[in-house]
Amino acid sequence: MSEEILDLIKKRKSVRKYEEKEVEDEKIEKLLEAAILAPSAGNRQPWKFIVIKDEDIISKVTSDPVSRFNQGWMDNGVPLMIAVCADPKVSAKKYGDRGRTLYAIQDTAAAIQNIMLTAAGLGLGTCWIGAFDEVEVSNMLELEPGLRIYGMITVGYPAKESKRPSRKPLSDVVRYID
Ligand SMILES: Cc1cc2nc3c(=O)[nH]c(=O)nc-3n(C[C@H](O)[C@H](O)[C@H](O)COP(=O)(O)O)c2cc1C
């Protein structure tokens, strides 16, 4: 791993307070370009990305206590959201149940991480949102049939330096087989 990518990984932290500043289209394009370069099982690329710039829709998703699962920090304002979706049938077609229940999730997770690291490199902050009411948000976004939302990402310019919560030490989570 090059020093550069490790620096970026260290730079990324969940950002939950954003400046009231629009994210430029060129930067959004870069995030999406990074997203589709993620690996996916069998290169099935089951994903679809919904870029939510519309303030009303963002506000609907982030202020509804049901859809946002009572995450009060969203009241600070969210400039941009990306819903990372996939059609699990696309993965299931080649890989059956494992594709549907595992690969589609892994593919979208890899895309999310690519987006977040690229954002960090562009001076943007992000937060991965897993706690939302999928049915409620799918309705709000008028999601196409067959698609599921696997994760949401908030994006914007960080309003303050955020602290990274600590990690378990390597000795707790790694086992070598020599
Ligand atoms: C699958 C997943 C779901 C998450 N869901 C939420 C969420 O709903 N709301 C939130 O504020 N943060 C959420 N996070 C962010 C984590 O809380 C955060 O990544 C973790 O505390 C580590 O902090 P760091 O991202 O600053 O390193 C989620 C992260 C992951 C990977």
Coordinates of N, CA and C and ligand atoms in Angstrom, one line a residue:
M1 N 0.9 -1.2 0.0 CA 0.0 0.0 0.0 C 0.9 1.2 0.0
S2 N 0.6 2.2 -0.9 CA 1.5 3.4 -0.9 C 1.2 4.3 0.3
E3 N 2.1 5.1 0.6 CA 2.0 6.0 1.7 C 0.7 6.9 1.5
E4 N 0.5 7.3 0.2 CA -0.6 8.2 -0.1 C -2.0 7.6 0.3
I5 N -2.2 6.4 0.0 CA -3.6 5.9 0.3 C -3.8 5.7 1.8
L6 N -2.7 5.3 2.4 CA -2.8 5.2 3.9 C -3.0 6.5 4.5
D7 N -2.4 7.6 4.0 CA -2.7 8.9 4.5 C -4.2 9.3 4.4
L8 N -4.7 8.9 3.2 CA -6.1 9.2 3.0 C -7.1 8.4 3.9
I9 N -6.7 7.2 4.1 CA -7.5 6.3 5.0 C -7.4 6.9 6.4
K10 N -6.3 7.5 6.8 CA -6.2 8.1 8.1 C -6.9 9.4 8.2
K11 N -7.0 10.1 7.1 CA -7.7 11.4 7.0 C -9.2 11.2 7.2
R12 N -9.7 10.1 6.6 CA -11.2 10.0 6.6 C -11.7 9.7 8.0
K13 N -12.7 10.5 8.4 CA -13.4 10.3 9.6 C -14.8 10.6 9.4
S14 N -15.7 10.1 10.1 CA -17.1 10.4 10.0 C -17.4 11.9 10.3
V15 N -18.0 12.6 9.4 CA -18.2 14.0 9.6 C -19.8 14.2 9.7
R16 N -20.2 14.8 10.8 CA -21.6 15.0 11.1 C -22.0 16.4 11.2
K17 N -21.1 17.3 10.9 CA -21.5 18.7 10.8 C -20.8 19.4 9.6
Y18 N -21.6 19.9 8.8 CA -21.1 20.4 7.5 C -21.3 21.9 7.3
E19 N -20.5 22.5 6.5 CA -20.6 23.9 6.2 C -21.8 24.0 5.2
E20 N -22.4 25.2 5.2 CA -23.6 25.5 4.3 C -23.0 25.8 2.9
K21 N -22.4 24.9 2.3 CA -21.7 25.1 1.0 C -22.0 24.0 0.1
E22 N -22.4 24.3 -1.1 CA -22.7 23.3 -2.1 C -21.5 22.4 -2.5
V23 N -21.7 21.2 -2.8 CA -20.6 20.4 -3.3 C -20.6 20.5 -4.8
E24 N -19.4 20.9 -5.4 CA -19.4 21.1 -6.8 C -19.6 19.9 -7.6
D25 N -20.3 20.1 -8.8 CA -20.6 18.9 -9.6 C -19.4 18.1 -10.0
E26 N -18.2 18.8 -10.3 CA -17.0 18.1 -10.7 C -16.6 17.2 -9.6
K27 N -16.8 17.6 -8.4 CA -16.4 16.7 -7.2 C -17.3 15.5 -7.1
I28 N -18.6 15.8 -7.3 CA -19.6 14.7 -7.3 C -19.3 13.7 -8.4
E29 N -18.9 14.1 -9.5 CA -18.5 13.2 -10.6 C -17.3 12.3 -10.2
K30 N -16.4 12.9 -9.5 CA -15.2 12.2 -9.1 C -15.6 11.1 -8.1
L31 N -16.5 11.4 -7.2 CA -17.0 10.4 -6.2 C -17.6 9.3 -6.9
L32 N -18.4 9.6 -8.0 CA -19.1 8.5 -8.7 C -18.2 7.7 -9.5
E33 N -17.2 8.3 -10.1 CA -16.1 7.6 -10.9 C -15.4 6.6 -10.0
A34 N -15.1 7.1 -8.8 CA -14.4 6.2 -7.8 C -15.4 5.1 -7.4
A35 N -16.6 5.4 -7.3 CA -17.6 4.3 -6.8 C -17.6 3.2 -7.8
I36 N -17.7 3.5 -9.1 CA -17.8 2.4 -10.1 C -16.5 1.7 -10.4
L37 N -15.4 2.2 -9.8 CA -14.2 1.5 -9.9 C -14.0 0.4 -8.8
A38 N -14.9 0.4 -7.9 CA -14.9 -0.6 -6.8 C -15.0 -2.0 -7.4
P39 N -14.4 -3.0 -6.8 CA -14.5 -4.4 -7.2 C -16.0 -4.8 -7.0
S40 N -16.4 -5.7 -7.8 CA -17.7 -6.4 -7.5 C -17.6 -7.8 -8.0
A41 N -18.4 -8.7 -7.3 CA -18.3 -10.1 -7.5 C -18.6 -10.4 -9.0
G42 N -17.7 -11.0 -9.7 CA -18.0 -11.4 -11.1 C -18.1 -10.1 -12.0
N43 N -17.7 -9.0 -11.5 CA -17.9 -7.7 -12.1 C -19.3 -7.5 -12.5
R44 N -20.2 -7.9 -11.7 CA -21.7 -7.8 -12.0 C -22.1 -6.4 -11.9
Q45 N -21.5 -5.6 -11.0 CA -21.8 -4.1 -10.8 C -23.3 -4.0 -10.6
P46 N -23.8 -4.6 -9.6 CA -25.3 -4.5 -9.4 C -25.8 -3.2 -8.9
W47 N -24.9 -2.2 -8.7 CA -25.2 -1.0 -8.1 C -25.9 0.1 -8.9
K48 N -26.6 1.0 -8.2 CA -27.1 2.2 -8.8 C -26.9 3.3 -7.7
F49 N -26.5 4.5 -8.1 CA -26.3 5.5 -7.2 C -27.3 6.7 -7.4
I50 N -27.9 7.0 -6.3 CA -28.9 8.1 -6.4 C -28.3 9.3 -5.7
V51 N -28.0 10.4 -6.5 CA -27.4 11.6 -5.9 C -28.5 12.5 -5.6
I52 N -28.6 12.8 -4.3 CA -29.7 13.7 -3.9 C -29.2 15.1 -3.6
K53 N -29.5 16.0 -4.5 CA -29.1 17.4 -4.4 C -30.3 18.2 -3.9
D54 N -31.5 17.8 -4.2 CA -32.7 18.5 -3.9 C -32.8 18.7 -2.4
E55 N -32.8 20.0 -2.0 CA -32.9 20.3 -0.5 C -34.1 19.8 0.1
D56 N -35.2 19.8 -0.6 CA -36.5 19.4 0.0 C -36.5 17.9 0.3
I57 N -35.9 17.1 -0.7 CA -35.8 15.7 -0.5 C -34.8 15.4 0.7
I58 N -33.7 16.1 0.7 CA -32.7 15.8 1.7 C -33.3 16.1 3.1
S59 N -34.0 17.2 3.1 CA -34.6 17.6 4.4 C -35.7 16.6 4.8
K60 N -36.5 16.1 3.8 CA -37.5 15.1 4.1 C -36.8 13.8 4.7
V61 N -35.7 13.4 4.1 CA -35.1 12.2 4.6 C -34.4 12.4 5.9
T62 N -33.8 13.6 6.1 CA -33.0 13.8 7.3 C -33.8 14.4 8.5
S63 N -35.0 14.8 8.3 CA -35.8 15.4 9.4 C -36.9 14.4 9.9
D64 N -37.3 13.5 9.0 CA -38.4 12.6 9.4 C -37.8 11.6 10.5
P65 N -38.4 11.6 11.7 CA -37.9 10.8 12.8 C -37.9 9.3 12.4
V66 N -38.8 8.9 11.6 CA -38.9 7.5 11.2 C -37.7 7.2 10.2
S67 N -37.6 7.9 9.2 CA -36.6 7.6 8.1 C -35.2 7.8 8.7
R68 N -35.0 8.7 9.5 CA -33.6 8.9 10.0 C -33.3 8.2 11.3
F69 N -34.2 7.5 11.8 CA -34.0 6.7 13.0 C -33.5 7.7 14.2
N70 N -34.1 8.8 14.2 CA -33.8 9.8 15.3 C -32.4 10.2 15.5
Q71 N -31.7 10.4 14.4 CA -30.3 10.8 14.5 C -30.3 12.4 14.5
G72 N -30.3 12.9 15.7 CA -30.4 14.4 15.8 C -29.4 15.2 15.1
W73 N -28.2 14.6 14.9 CA -27.1 15.5 14.3 C -27.5 15.9 12.9
M74 N -28.4 15.2 12.3 CA -28.8 15.6 10.9 C -29.5 17.0 10.9
D75 N -29.9 17.5 12.1 CA -30.5 18.8 12.1 C -29.5 19.9 11.8
N76 N -28.2 19.5 11.9 CA -27.1 20.5 11.5 C -27.2 20.9 10.1
G77 N -27.9 20.0 9.3 CA -27.9 20.3 7.8 C -27.0 19.3 7.1
V78 N -27.5 18.9 6.0 CA -26.7 17.9 5.1 C -26.8 18.5 3.7
P79 N -25.6 18.9 3.1 CA -25.6 19.5 1.8 C -26.0 18.5 0.6
L80 N -25.6 17.2 0.8 CA -25.7 16.3 -0.3 C -25.8 14.9 0.3
M81 N -26.6 14.0 -0.4 CA -26.7 12.6 0.0 C -26.5 11.7 -1.2
I82 N -25.9 10.6 -1.0 CA -25.9 9.6 -2.0 C -26.5 8.3 -1.5
A83 N -27.5 7.8 -2.1 CA -28.1 6.6 -1.8 C -27.4 5.5 -2.6
V84 N -26.7 4.6 -2.0 CA -26.0 3.5 -2.7 C -27.0 2.3 -2.7
C85 N -27.5 2.0 -3.9 CA -28.5 0.9 -4.1 C -27.9 -0.2 -4.9
A86 N -28.6 -1.3 -4.9 CA -28.2 -2.4 -5.8 C -29.4 -3.2 -6.1
D87 N -29.4 -3.9 -7.2 CA -30.4 -4.9 -7.5 C -29.8 -6.3 -7.2
P88 N -30.2 -6.9 -6.0 CA -29.6 -8.1 -5.6 C -29.8 -9.3 -6.7
K89 N -30.9 -9.1 -7.5 CA -31.1 -10.1 -8.5 C -30.0 -10.2 -9.5
V90 N -29.3 -9.1 -9.8 CA -28.2 -9.0 -10.7 C -27.1 -9.9 -10.2
S91 N -26.8 -9.9 -8.9 CA -25.8 -10.8 -8.3 C -26.3 -12.2 -8.2
A92 N -27.6 -12.3 -7.9 CA -28.2 -13.7 -7.7 C -28.2 -14.5 -9.1
K93 N -28.3 -13.7 -10.2 CA -28.4 -14.4 -11.5 C -27.2 -15.3 -11.7
K94 N -26.0 -14.8 -11.3 CA -24.8 -15.6 -11.5 C -24.4 -16.4 -10.2
Y95 N -24.7 -15.9 -9.1 CA -24.2 -16.6 -7.8 C -25.3 -17.1 -6.9
G96 N -26.6 -17.0 -7.3 CA -27.6 -17.6 -6.5 C -27.8 -16.8 -5.2
D97 N -28.0 -17.6 -4.1 CA -28.3 -17.0 -2.8 C -27.1 -16.2 -2.3
R98 N -25.9 -16.7 -2.5 CA -24.7 -16.1 -2.0 C -24.6 -14.7 -2.7
G99 N -24.9 -14.6 -3.9 CA -24.9 -13.3 -4.6 C -25.9 -12.3 -4.0
R100 N -27.1 -12.9 -3.8 CA -28.2 -12.0 -3.3 C -27.9 -11.5 -1.9
T101 N -27.5 -12.5 -1.0 CA -27.4 -12.1 0.4 C -26.0 -11.7 0.8
L102 N -25.0 -11.8 0.0 CA -23.7 -11.4 0.4 C -23.0 -10.5 -0.6
Y103 N -22.9 -10.9 -1.8 CA -22.1 -10.2 -2.8 C -22.6 -8.8 -3.0
A104 N -23.9 -8.7 -3.2 CA -24.5 -7.4 -3.4 C -24.2 -6.4 -2.3
I105 N -24.2 -6.9 -1.1 CA -23.8 -6.1 0.1 C -22.3 -5.7 0.0
Q106 N -21.5 -6.7 -0.3 CA -20.1 -6.4 -0.3 C -19.7 -5.4 -1.4
D107 N -20.3 -5.6 -2.6 CA -20.0 -4.7 -3.7 C -20.4 -3.3 -3.4
T108 N -21.5 -3.1 -2.8 CA -21.9 -1.7 -2.5 C -21.1 -1.1 -1.3
A109 N -20.7 -2.0 -0.4 CA -19.8 -1.5 0.7 C -18.5 -1.0 0.1
A110 N -17.9 -1.8 -0.8 CA -16.7 -1.4 -1.5 C -16.8 0.0 -2.2
A111 N -18.0 0.1 -2.8 CA -18.2 1.4 -3.6 C -18.4 2.5 -2.6
I112 N -19.0 2.3 -1.5 CA -19.2 3.3 -0.4 C -17.8 3.8 0.1
Q113 N -17.0 2.8 0.4 CA -15.6 3.1 0.9 C -14.8 3.9 -0.2
N114 N -14.9 3.5 -1.4 CA -14.2 4.3 -2.5 C -14.7 5.7 -2.5
I115 N -16.0 5.9 -2.4 CA -16.6 7.3 -2.4 C -16.0 8.1 -1.2
M116 N -16.0 7.4 0.0 CA -15.6 8.1 1.2 C -14.1 8.5 1.2
L117 N -13.3 7.6 0.7 CA -11.9 7.9 0.6 C -11.6 9.0 -0.4
T118 N -12.3 8.9 -1.6 CA -12.1 10.0 -2.6 C -12.6 11.3 -2.1
A119 N -13.7 11.3 -1.3 CA -14.2 12.5 -0.8 C -13.1 13.1 0.2
A120 N -12.5 12.3 1.0 CA -11.5 12.8 1.9 C -10.4 13.5 1.2
G121 N -10.0 12.9 0.0 CA -8.9 13.5 -0.8 C -9.3 14.8 -1.4
L122 N -10.6 15.0 -1.6 CA -11.1 16.2 -2.2 C -11.5 17.3 -1.1
G123 N -11.1 17.0 0.1 CA -11.4 17.9 1.2 C -12.9 17.9 1.7
L124 N -13.6 16.8 1.3 CA -15.0 16.7 1.7 C -15.1 15.7 2.9
G125 N -16.1 15.9 3.7 CA -16.4 15.0 4.8 C -17.6 14.1 4.4
T126 N -17.7 13.0 5.0 CA -18.8 12.0 4.7 C -19.2 11.3 6.0
C127 N -20.4 10.8 5.9 CA -20.8 9.8 7.0 C -21.6 8.7 6.4
W128 N -21.3 7.5 6.6 CA -22.0 6.4 6.2 C -23.2 6.2 7.0
I129 N -24.4 6.2 6.4 CA -25.6 6.1 7.2 C -26.2 4.7 6.9
G130 N -26.3 3.9 8.0 CA -26.9 2.6 7.8 C -28.3 2.6 8.6
A131 N -28.4 3.5 9.5 CA -29.7 3.5 10.3 C -30.7 4.4 9.6
F132 N -31.5 3.8 8.8 CA -32.6 4.6 8.2 C -33.7 3.5 7.9
D133 N -34.9 4.0 7.8 CA -36.0 3.1 7.5 C -36.0 2.9 6.0
E134 N -35.7 1.7 5.6 CA -35.5 1.4 4.1 C -36.8 1.6 3.3
V135 N -37.9 1.2 3.9 CA -39.1 1.3 3.1 C -39.5 2.8 3.0
E136 N -39.4 3.5 4.1 CA -39.8 4.9 4.1 C -38.9 5.7 3.1
V137 N -37.6 5.5 3.2 CA -36.6 6.2 2.3 C -36.8 5.8 0.9
S138 N -37.0 4.5 0.6 CA -37.3 4.0 -0.7 C -38.5 4.7 -1.3
N139 N -39.5 4.9 -0.5 CA -40.7 5.7 -1.0 C -40.4 7.1 -1.3
M140 N -39.6 7.7 -0.4 CA -39.3 9.1 -0.6 C -38.5 9.3 -1.9
L141 N -37.6 8.4 -2.2 CA -36.7 8.5 -3.4 C -37.4 7.9 -4.6
E142 N -38.6 7.4 -4.5 CA -39.3 6.8 -5.6 C -38.4 5.7 -6.3
L143 N -37.9 4.9 -5.4 CA -36.9 3.9 -5.9 C -37.5 2.9 -6.9
E144 N -36.8 2.6 -8.0 CA -37.2 1.7 -9.0 C -37.4 0.3 -8.4
P145 N -38.5 -0.4 -8.9 CA -38.7 -1.8 -8.3 C -37.4 -2.7 -8.5
G146 N -37.2 -3.5 -7.5 CA -36.0 -4.4 -7.6 C -34.8 -3.9 -6.9
L147 N -34.7 -2.6 -6.7 CA -33.6 -2.0 -6.1 C -33.7 -1.9 -4.6
R148 N -32.6 -2.1 -3.9 CA -32.6 -1.9 -2.4 C -31.6 -0.9 -2.1
I149 N -31.8 -0.1 -1.1 CA -30.8 0.9 -0.6 C -30.0 0.2 0.4
Y150 N -28.7 0.0 0.1 CA -27.8 -0.7 1.0 C -27.1 0.3 2.0
G151 N -27.0 1.5 1.6 CA -26.4 2.5 2.5 C -26.6 3.9 1.9
M152 N -26.5 4.9 2.8 CA -26.6 6.3 2.4 C -25.3 6.9 2.8
I153 N -25.0 7.9 2.1 CA -23.8 8.7 2.5 C -24.1 10.2 2.6
T154 N -23.8 10.8 3.6 CA -23.9 12.3 3.7 C -22.6 12.9 3.2
V155 N -22.6 13.9 2.5 CA -21.4 14.5 1.9 C -21.5 16.1 2.1
G156 N -20.4 16.6 2.4 CA -20.3 18.1 2.5 C -18.9 18.6 3.0
Y157 N -18.7 19.9 3.0 CA -17.5 20.4 3.6 C -17.6 20.4 5.1
P158 N -16.6 19.8 5.8 CA -16.7 19.6 7.2 C -16.7 21.0 7.9
A159 N -17.6 21.2 8.9 CA -17.7 22.5 9.6 C -16.7 22.5 10.7
K160 N -16.3 21.3 11.2 CA -15.3 21.3 12.3 C -14.5 20.0 12.2
E161 N -13.4 20.0 12.8 CA -12.5 18.8 12.8 C -13.2 17.8 13.7
S162 N -13.5 16.6 13.1 CA -14.1 15.6 14.0 C -13.1 14.6 14.6
K163 N -13.5 14.0 15.7 CA -12.5 13.1 16.4 C -12.8 11.7 15.9
R164 N -11.8 10.9 15.7 CA -12.0 9.5 15.3 C -12.2 8.7 16.6
P165 N -13.2 7.9 16.7 CA -13.3 7.0 17.9 C -12.2 6.0 17.8
S166 N -11.7 5.6 19.0 CA -10.6 4.7 19.0 C -10.9 3.3 18.4
R167 N -9.9 2.6 18.0 CA -10.0 1.3 17.5 C -9.4 0.2 18.4
K168 N -9.9 -1.0 18.3 CA -9.4 -2.1 19.1 C -7.9 -2.2 18.6
P169 N -7.0 -2.6 19.5 CA -5.6 -2.8 19.1 C -5.5 -4.0 18.1
L170 N -4.5 -3.9 17.3 CA -4.3 -5.0 16.3 C -4.2 -6.3 17.0
S171 N -3.6 -6.3 18.2 CA -3.4 -7.6 18.9 C -4.8 -8.3 19.2
D172 N -5.8 -7.5 19.3 CA -7.1 -8.1 19.6 C -7.8 -8.6 18.4
V173 N -7.5 -8.1 17.2 CA -8.3 -8.4 16.0 C -7.5 -9.2 14.9
V174 N -6.2 -9.5 15.2 CA -5.5 -10.1 14.2 C -4.9 -11.4 14.7
R175 N -5.0 -12.5 13.9 CA -4.3 -13.7 14.2 C -3.4 -14.1 13.0
Y176 N -2.2 -14.4 13.3 CA -1.3 -14.8 12.2 C -1.3 -16.3 12.1
I177 N -1.2 -16.8 10.9 CA -0.9 -18.2 10.8 C 0.4 -18.3 10.1
D178 N 1.5 -18.6 10.8 CA 2.8 -18.6 10.2 C 3.2 -19.9 9.6
Ligands
LIG1 C1 -22.5 -0.1 8.1 C2 -22.3 1.3 8.8 C3 -23.5 2.0 9.2 C4 -23.3 3.2 9.8 N1 -24.4 3.9 10.2 C5 -24.3 5.1 10.7 C6 -25.5 5.9 11.0 O1 -26.6 5.5 10.7 N2 -25.3 7.1 11.6 C7 -24.1 7.6 11.9 O2 -24.0 8.7 12.4 N3 -22.9 6.9 11.6 C8 -23.0 5.7 11.0 N4 -21.9 5.0 10.7 C9 -20.6 5.5 11.0 C10 -19.9 4.9 12.2 O3 -20.5 5.3 13.4 C11 -18.4 5.3 12.2 O4 -17.8 4.9 11.0 C12 -17.6 4.6 13.4 O5 -18.1 5.1 14.6 C13 -16.1 4.9 13.2 O6 -15.8 6.3 13.2 P1 -15.0 6.9 12.0 O7 -15.9 6.7 10.7 O8 -14.9 8.4 12.3 O9 -13.7 6.3 11.8 C14 -22.0 3.7 10.1 C15 -20.9 3.0 9.6 C16 -21.0 1.8 9.0 C17 -19.8 1.1 8.4

